[in-house]
PDB file of C-alpha atoms in Angstrom:
ATOM      1  CA  ASP A 303      20.303  -1.253  34.089  1.00  0.00           C
ATOM      2  CA  THR A 304      17.650   1.029  32.780  1.00  0.00           C
ATOM      3  CA  ALA A 305      15.553   2.684  34.965  1.00  0.00           C
ATOM      4  CA  VAL A 306      12.662   3.184  32.906  1.00  0.00           C
ATOM      5  CA  SER A 307      12.584   1.585  29.424  1.00  0.00           C
ATOM      6  CA  GLN A 308      10.172   1.525  26.558  1.00  0.00           C
ATOM      7  CA  THR A 309       9.660  -0.890  23.602  1.00  0.00           C
ATOM      8  CA  PRO A 310       9.690  -0.242  20.494  1.00  0.00           C
ATOM      9  CA  LYS A 311      12.033   2.675  20.430  1.00  0.00           C
ATOM     10  CA  TYR A 312      10.063   3.396  16.557  1.00  0.00           C
ATOM     11  CA  LEU A 313       6.850   1.861  15.406  1.00  0.00           C
ATOM     12  CA  VAL A 314       6.148   2.562  11.889  1.00  0.00           C
ATOM     13  CA  THR A 315       2.676   1.224  10.720  1.00  0.00           C
ATOM     14  CA  GLN A 316      -0.372   2.109   8.583  1.00  0.00           C
ATOM     15  CA  MET A 317      -3.378   3.650   9.609  1.00  0.00           C
ATOM     16  CA  GLY A 318      -6.223   1.601  10.812  1.00  0.00           C
ATOM     17  CA  ASN A 319      -3.814  -0.948  12.495  1.00  0.00           C
ATOM     18  CA  ASP A 320      -3.707  -1.562  16.256  1.00  0.00           C
ATOM     19  CA  LYS A 321      -0.492  -1.676  18.059  1.00  0.00           C
ATOM     20  CA  SER A 322       0.739  -1.733  21.778  1.00  0.00           C
ATOM     21  CA  ILE A 323       3.993   0.203  23.254  1.00  0.00           C
ATOM     22  CA  LYS A 324       5.365  -1.403  26.277  1.00  0.00           C
ATOM     23  CA  CYS A 325       6.906   0.232  29.534  1.00  0.00           C
ATOM     24  CA  GLU A 326       8.653  -1.549  32.427  1.00  0.00           C
ATOM     25  CA  GLN A 327      10.229   0.494  35.139  1.00  0.00           C
ATOM     26  CA  ASN A 328      12.813  -1.337  37.713  1.00  0.00           C
ATOM     27  CA  LEU A 329      12.832   2.031  40.141  1.00  0.00           C
ATOM     28  CA  GLY A 330      10.344   0.166  42.577  1.00  0.00           C
ATOM     29  CA  HIS A 331       7.922   2.599  41.555  1.00  0.00           C
ATOM     30  CA  ASP A 332       4.223   2.249  42.316  1.00  0.00           C
ATOM     31  CA  THR A 333       2.977   5.198  39.980  1.00  0.00           C
ATOM     32  CA  MET A 334       3.133   5.015  36.126  1.00  0.00           C
ATOM     33  CA  TYR A 335       2.396   7.617  33.689  1.00  0.00           C
ATOM     34  CA  TRP A 336       1.921   7.774  29.574  1.00  0.00           C
ATOM     35  CA  TYR A 337       2.841  11.283  28.134  1.00  0.00           C
ATOM     36  CA  LYS A 338       2.310  12.331  24.358  1.00  0.00           C
ATOM     37  CA  GLN A 339       5.052  15.159  22.854  1.00  0.00           C
ATOM     38  CA  ASP A 340       2.969  16.048  19.840  1.00  0.00           C
ATOM     39  CA  SER A 341       4.097  18.123  16.719  1.00  0.00           C
ATOM     40  CA  LYS A 342       4.612  21.217  18.515  1.00  0.00           C
ATOM     41  CA  LYS A 343       6.577  19.667  21.332  1.00  0.00           C
ATOM     42  CA  PHE A 344       4.406  19.718  23.788  1.00  0.00           C
ATOM     43  CA  LEU A 345       4.470  17.237  26.523  1.00  0.00           C
ATOM     44  CA  LYS A 346       1.161  16.149  27.782  1.00  0.00           C
ATOM     45  CA  ILE A 347      -0.003  13.513  30.307  1.00  0.00           C
ATOM     46  CA  MET A 348      -2.591  11.231  28.838  1.00  0.00           C
ATOM     47  CA  PHE A 349      -2.677   8.569  31.542  1.00  0.00           C
ATOM     48  CA  SER A 350      -1.510   7.563  35.207  1.00  0.00           C
ATOM     49  CA  TYR A 351      -1.719   4.622  37.103  1.00  0.00           C
ATOM     50  CA  ASN A 352      -1.010   3.916  40.942  1.00  0.00           C
ATOM     51  CA  ASN A 353      -0.874   0.556  42.015  1.00  0.00           C
ATOM     52  CA  LYS A 354      -2.413  -0.961  38.807  1.00  0.00           C
ATOM     53  CA  GLU A 355      -5.356   1.726  39.266  1.00  0.00           C
ATOM     54  CA  LEU A 356      -6.084   4.208  36.898  1.00  0.00           C
ATOM     55  CA  ILE A 357      -6.110   7.860  38.659  1.00  0.00           C
ATOM     56  CA  ILE A 358      -5.455  10.056  35.887  1.00  0.00           C
ATOM     57  CA  ASN A 359      -7.271  10.262  32.249  1.00  0.00           C
ATOM     58  CA  GLU A 360      -7.082  12.901  30.335  1.00  0.00           C
ATOM     59  CA  THR A 361      -9.346  13.628  27.529  1.00  0.00           C
ATOM     60  CA  VAL A 362      -7.603  11.026  25.387  1.00  0.00           C
ATOM     61  CA  PRO A 363      -9.865   9.173  22.317  1.00  0.00           C
ATOM     62  CA  ASN A 364     -11.075   5.786  23.633  1.00  0.00           C
ATOM     63  CA  ARG A 365      -8.737   4.235  21.198  1.00  0.00           C
ATOM     64  CA  PHE A 366      -6.313   4.303  23.631  1.00  0.00           C
ATOM     65  CA  SER A 367      -6.299   1.443  26.136  1.00  0.00           C
ATOM     66  CA  PRO A 368      -3.482   1.513  29.107  1.00  0.00           C
ATOM     67  CA  LYS A 369      -3.027  -1.547  30.546  1.00  0.00           C
ATOM     68  CA  SER A 370      -1.141  -2.233  34.201  1.00  0.00           C
ATOM     69  CA  PRO A 371      -0.205  -6.248  34.661  1.00  0.00           C
ATOM     70  CA  ASP A 372       1.725  -5.137  37.704  1.00  0.00           C
ATOM     71  CA  LYS A 373       3.256  -2.177  39.176  1.00  0.00           C
ATOM     72  CA  ALA A 374       6.241  -2.626  37.167  1.00  0.00           C
ATOM     73  CA  HIS A 375       4.479  -2.185  33.770  1.00  0.00           C
ATOM     74  CA  LEU A 376       2.142   0.067  32.233  1.00  0.00           C
ATOM     75  CA  ASN A 377       1.356  -0.644  28.279  1.00  0.00           C
ATOM     76  CA  LEU A 378      -0.196   1.573  25.718  1.00  0.00           C
ATOM     77  CA  HIS A 379      -2.401   0.181  23.165  1.00  0.00           C
ATOM     78  CA  ILE A 380      -3.865   2.094  20.485  1.00  0.00           C
ATOM     79  CA  ASN A 381      -6.659   0.848  18.292  1.00  0.00           C
ATOM     80  CA  SER A 382      -7.678   1.749  14.770  1.00  0.00           C
ATOM     81  CA  LEU A 383      -4.773   4.104  14.300  1.00  0.00           C
ATOM     82  CA  GLU A 384      -4.957   7.578  12.509  1.00  0.00           C
ATOM     83  CA  LEU A 385      -2.233   9.741  11.478  1.00  0.00           C
ATOM     84  CA  GLY A 386      -2.680  12.363  14.490  1.00  0.00           C
ATOM     85  CA  ASP A 387      -1.630   9.651  16.433  1.00  0.00           C
ATOM     86  CA  SER A 388       1.990  10.252  15.002  1.00  0.00           C
ATOM     87  CA  ALA A 389       3.860  11.843  18.065  1.00  0.00           C
ATOM     88  CA  VAL A 390       6.537  10.757  20.395  1.00  0.00           C
ATOM     89  CA  TYR A 391       4.904   8.680  23.565  1.00  0.00           C
ATOM     90  CA  PHE A 392       6.821   8.538  26.971  1.00  0.00           C
ATOM     91  CA  CYS A 393       6.288   6.689  29.701  1.00  0.00           C
ATOM     92  CA  ALA A 394       7.533   8.125  33.232  1.00  0.00           C
ATOM     93  CA  SER A 395       7.276   6.563  36.824  1.00  0.00           C
ATOM     94  CA  SER A 396       7.744   7.708  40.461  1.00  0.00           C
ATOM     95  CA  ARG A 397       6.871   7.137  43.802  1.00  0.00           C
ATOM     96  CA  VAL A 398       3.829   8.859  44.916  1.00  0.00           C
ATOM     97  CA  GLU A 399       4.396  12.345  46.093  1.00  0.00           C
ATOM     98  CA  GLU A 400       8.063  12.131  44.055  1.00  0.00           C
ATOM     99  CA  THR A 401       9.718  13.048  40.985  1.00  0.00           C
ATOM    100  CA  GLN A 402       8.456  11.474  37.673  1.00  0.00           C
ATOM    101  CA  TYR A 403      11.647   9.930  35.933  1.00  0.00           C
ATOM    102  CA  PHE A 404      11.064   9.537  32.161  1.00  0.00           C
ATOM    103  CA  GLY A 405      11.467   6.546  29.583  1.00  0.00           C
ATOM    104  CA  PRO A 406      13.442   6.906  26.313  1.00  0.00           C
ATOM    105  CA  GLY A 407      10.346   7.637  24.549  1.00  0.00           C
ATOM    106  CA  THR A 408       8.450   5.575  21.690  1.00  0.00           C
ATOM    107  CA  ARG A 409       8.246   7.406  18.461  1.00  0.00           C
ATOM    108  CA  LEU A 410       5.199   6.633  16.320  1.00  0.00           C
ATOM    109  CA  LEU A 411       4.836   7.124  12.794  1.00  0.00           C
ATOM    110  CA  VAL A 412       1.273   6.288  11.418  1.00  0.00           C
ATOM    111  CA  LEU A 413       1.308   6.223   7.283  1.00  0.00           C
TER     112      LEU A 413
ATOM    113  CA  ASP B1376      -4.888  26.902  26.910  1.00  0.00           C
ATOM    114  CA  GLN B1377      -1.246  26.899  28.011  1.00  0.00           C
ATOM    115  CA  GLN B1378      -0.938  26.919  31.747  1.00  0.00           C
ATOM    116  CA  VAL B1379       2.847  26.860  31.878  1.00  0.00           C
ATOM    117  CA  LYS B1380       4.609  29.240  29.040  1.00  0.00           C
ATOM    118  CA  GLN B1381       8.191  29.251  28.111  1.00  0.00           C
ATOM    119  CA  ASN B1382       8.329  32.106  25.784  1.00  0.00           C
ATOM    120  CA  SER B1383      11.537  31.941  24.486  1.00  0.00           C
ATOM    121  CA  PRO B1384      11.985  29.511  21.984  1.00  0.00           C
ATOM    122  CA  SER B1385      15.887  29.036  22.005  1.00  0.00           C
ATOM    123  CA  LEU B1386      18.719  30.895  23.694  1.00  0.00           C
ATOM    124  CA  SER B1387      22.435  30.847  22.680  1.00  0.00           C
ATOM    125  CA  VAL B1388      24.960  31.280  25.439  1.00  0.00           C
ATOM    126  CA  GLN B1389      29.128  31.285  25.434  1.00  0.00           C
ATOM    127  CA  GLU B1390      30.657  28.793  27.279  1.00  0.00           C
ATOM    128  CA  GLY B1391      31.412  30.031  31.100  1.00  0.00           C
ATOM    129  CA  ARG B1392      28.624  32.311  30.917  1.00  0.00           C
ATOM    130  CA  ILE B1393      25.105  32.324  32.513  1.00  0.00           C
ATOM    131  CA  SER B1394      22.294  30.977  30.949  1.00  0.00           C
ATOM    132  CA  ILE B1395      18.801  32.014  32.228  1.00  0.00           C
ATOM    133  CA  LEU B1396      15.954  30.262  31.242  1.00  0.00           C
ATOM    134  CA  ASN B1397      12.470  31.366  32.439  1.00  0.00           C
ATOM    135  CA  CYS B1398       8.852  30.274  32.729  1.00  0.00           C
ATOM    136  CA  ASP B1399       5.540  31.665  33.579  1.00  0.00           C
ATOM    137  CA  TYR B1400       2.472  30.115  34.464  1.00  0.00           C
ATOM    138  CA  THR B1401      -1.354  30.931  35.094  1.00  0.00           C
ATOM    139  CA  ASN B1402      -2.702  28.432  37.521  1.00  0.00           C
ATOM    140  CA  SER B1403      -2.249  29.430  40.796  1.00  0.00           C
ATOM    141  CA  MET B1404      -3.162  26.191  42.049  1.00  0.00           C
ATOM    142  CA  PHE B1405       0.403  25.015  41.104  1.00  0.00           C
ATOM    143  CA  ASP B1406       2.457  24.537  43.998  1.00  0.00           C
ATOM    144  CA  TYR B1407       5.505  22.275  42.699  1.00  0.00           C
ATOM    145  CA  PHE B1408       7.723  23.189  39.630  1.00  0.00           C
ATOM    146  CA  LEU B1409      10.309  21.438  37.904  1.00  0.00           C
ATOM    147  CA  TRP B1410      12.894  21.712  35.217  1.00  0.00           C
ATOM    148  CA  TYR B1411      13.651  18.668  33.075  1.00  0.00           C
ATOM    149  CA  LYS B1412      16.477  18.690  30.524  1.00  0.00           C
ATOM    150  CA  LYS B1413      16.088  16.715  27.357  1.00  0.00           C
ATOM    151  CA  TYR B1414      18.409  15.326  24.636  1.00  0.00           C
ATOM    152  CA  PRO B1415      17.478  14.682  21.092  1.00  0.00           C
ATOM    153  CA  ALA B1416      16.188  10.629  21.333  1.00  0.00           C
ATOM    154  CA  GLU B1417      16.127  10.746  24.686  1.00  0.00           C
ATOM    155  CA  GLY B1418      13.436  10.860  27.468  1.00  0.00           C
ATOM    156  CA  PRO B1419      13.592  14.130  29.716  1.00  0.00           C
ATOM    157  CA  THR B1420      15.571  13.932  32.694  1.00  0.00           C
ATOM    158  CA  PHE B1421      14.780  15.772  35.997  1.00  0.00           C
ATOM    159  CA  LEU B1422      17.194  18.422  36.726  1.00  0.00           C
ATOM    160  CA  ILE B1423      16.069  20.352  39.697  1.00  0.00           C
ATOM    161  CA  SER B1424      12.457  21.197  41.376  1.00  0.00           C
ATOM    162  CA  ILE B1425      11.057  23.694  43.908  1.00  0.00           C
ATOM    163  CA  SER B1426       7.951  23.795  46.341  1.00  0.00           C
ATOM    164  CA  SER B1427       5.906  26.820  46.612  1.00  0.00           C
ATOM    165  CA  ILE B1428       6.891  27.441  50.073  1.00  0.00           C
ATOM    166  CA  LYS B1429      10.505  28.509  49.162  1.00  0.00           C
ATOM    167  CA  ASP B1430      11.514  30.978  46.522  1.00  0.00           C
ATOM    168  CA  LYS B1431      15.066  29.406  45.585  1.00  0.00           C
ATOM    169  CA  ASN B1432      16.771  26.171  45.222  1.00  0.00           C
ATOM    170  CA  GLU B1433      19.968  25.179  44.544  1.00  0.00           C
ATOM    171  CA  ASP B1434      22.004  22.306  42.978  1.00  0.00           C
ATOM    172  CA  GLY B1435      25.738  22.693  42.176  1.00  0.00           C
ATOM    173  CA  ARG B1436      25.977  24.993  38.936  1.00  0.00           C
ATOM    174  CA  PHE B1437      21.541  24.937  38.921  1.00  0.00           C
ATOM    175  CA  THR B1438      19.613  27.693  40.479  1.00  0.00           C
ATOM    176  CA  VAL B1439      15.963  27.874  40.243  1.00  0.00           C
ATOM    177  CA  PHE B1440      14.189  31.166  41.065  1.00  0.00           C
ATOM    178  CA  LEU B1441      10.385  31.292  42.224  1.00  0.00           C
ATOM    179  CA  ASN B1442       8.664  34.392  42.023  1.00  0.00           C
ATOM    180  CA  LYS B1443       4.833  33.392  43.070  1.00  0.00           C
ATOM    181  CA  SER B1444       3.322  36.989  43.274  1.00  0.00           C
ATOM    182  CA  ALA B1445       4.806  37.500  39.309  1.00  0.00           C
ATOM    183  CA  LYS B1446       3.925  33.412  38.734  1.00  0.00           C
ATOM    184  CA  HIS B1447       7.478  33.475  37.161  1.00  0.00           C
ATOM    185  CA  LEU B1448      10.286  31.258  37.581  1.00  0.00           C
ATOM    186  CA  SER B1449      13.513  30.680  36.254  1.00  0.00           C
ATOM    187  CA  LEU B1450      16.397  28.367  35.958  1.00  0.00           C
ATOM    188  CA  HIS B1451      20.099  29.714  36.070  1.00  0.00           C
ATOM    189  CA  ILE B1452      22.923  27.867  35.048  1.00  0.00           C
ATOM    190  CA  VAL B1453      26.334  29.171  36.298  1.00  0.00           C
ATOM    191  CA  PRO B1454      28.740  28.468  34.508  1.00  0.00           C
ATOM    192  CA  SER B1455      27.348  27.182  31.486  1.00  0.00           C
ATOM    193  CA  GLN B1456      29.166  24.277  29.639  1.00  0.00           C
ATOM    194  CA  PRO B1457      28.737  23.018  25.934  1.00  0.00           C
ATOM    195  CA  GLY B1458      27.199  19.830  27.711  1.00  0.00           C
ATOM    196  CA  ASP B1459      24.147  21.834  29.048  1.00  0.00           C
ATOM    197  CA  SER B1460      23.268  22.201  25.549  1.00  0.00           C
ATOM    198  CA  ALA B1461      19.751  20.376  25.295  1.00  0.00           C
ATOM    199  CA  VAL B1462      15.914  21.295  25.454  1.00  0.00           C
ATOM    200  CA  TYR B1463      14.915  22.681  28.878  1.00  0.00           C
ATOM    201  CA  PHE B1464      11.328  22.051  29.893  1.00  0.00           C
ATOM    202  CA  CYS B1465       9.541  23.696  32.772  1.00  0.00           C
ATOM    203  CA  ALA B1466       6.945  21.893  34.285  1.00  0.00           C
ATOM    204  CA  ALA B1467       4.485  22.262  37.420  1.00  0.00           C
ATOM    205  CA  SER B1468       2.037  20.440  39.584  1.00  0.00           C
ATOM    206  CA  ALA B1469      -0.921  21.495  41.814  1.00  0.00           C
ATOM    207  CA  GLY B1470       0.306  19.180  44.566  1.00  0.00           C
ATOM    208  CA  TYR B1471       3.503  17.298  44.642  1.00  0.00           C
ATOM    209  CA  GLY B1472       3.097  13.741  42.883  1.00  0.00           C
ATOM    210  CA  ASN B1473       0.267  15.140  40.489  1.00  0.00           C
ATOM    211  CA  LYS B1474       0.246  15.239  37.033  1.00  0.00           C
ATOM    212  CA  LEU B1475       2.693  17.578  35.771  1.00  0.00           C
ATOM    213  CA  VAL B1476       1.885  20.286  33.073  1.00  0.00           C
ATOM    214  CA  PHE B1477       4.874  21.031  30.790  1.00  0.00           C
ATOM    215  CA  GLY B1478       6.014  24.136  28.831  1.00  0.00           C
ATOM    216  CA  ALA B1479       6.554  23.916  25.197  1.00  0.00           C
ATOM    217  CA  GLY B1480      10.603  24.262  25.976  1.00  0.00           C
ATOM    218  CA  THR B1481      13.448  25.865  25.397  1.00  0.00           C
ATOM    219  CA  ILE B1482      16.441  25.059  23.286  1.00  0.00           C
ATOM    220  CA  LEU B1483      19.981  26.171  24.955  1.00  0.00           C
ATOM    221  CA  ARG B1484      22.855  26.119  22.759  1.00  0.00           C
ATOM    222  CA  VAL B1485      26.154  26.522  24.838  1.00  0.00           C
ATOM    223  CA  LYS B1486      29.148  27.649  22.464  1.00  0.00           C
ATOM    224  CA  SER B1487      32.685  26.821  23.272  1.00  0.00           C
TER     225      SER B1487
END
C-alpha cells in the first residue's frame, strides 16, 4: 500500500542512452512533482504537474521530458544521458495547497 | 543562490536531550515552511510545517519556531531519541502548495 512509488529503485546505464523513470501515487492527489538530489545533496524541483498539466518547469535541459498519462502517474524520460545526470530523482505528490509526499527515490548512475 | 540555508551540516546529541536544528532563508516571499526527515535510501518524510502567520507550531516531541524578522526557523526535538537520527531538511515555499525550495540538510545523530 505504498503511497508514492517509483521504479526502478536503481538504474545504471551508459552515457548516450535513453531511460525512463516511473512514478505512481495512490493518494488521490492531483499534483505531482519531480525533484533531483545532486551530489551536494540539494533537493531541487524539476517539474510539477497538476491534473496532467505542466505548471512548474524549472531550468532543466530539454533532454528531460515529463509525461503524465493520468493524475496518478508522472513519468520522467531522459534522452542522451550524460555523466552529470547521475543523481537521486524523487517523485512527490500533493493535493493542491497541501503538503508534498515523496517517493523512495531512483538512484541513477551514468557511466 | 541558496535561498534556504542550513549552516550546520551535522549535529550530535545525547538521547533524552533537546535537538535544535536551524534554518535561515533569504526570500521574503516565502510564507510556508516545512521540515522533512530522511533516512538513508528512503524519500523525505514530512515532519511538521508552519505558515508565516504563526511563530510556533507543536506536534508531540517536535516544535517549529519561526522568526520572520530574522528570516530564521528552528526545529526542536524534545526528548531526542536514537530513532530520530536522520537527515533533516528545511524547505520553504512562496504560497502553500507552490514549489518547495530545500536547504542542504543537517545530519542529526542521537547517541544512546
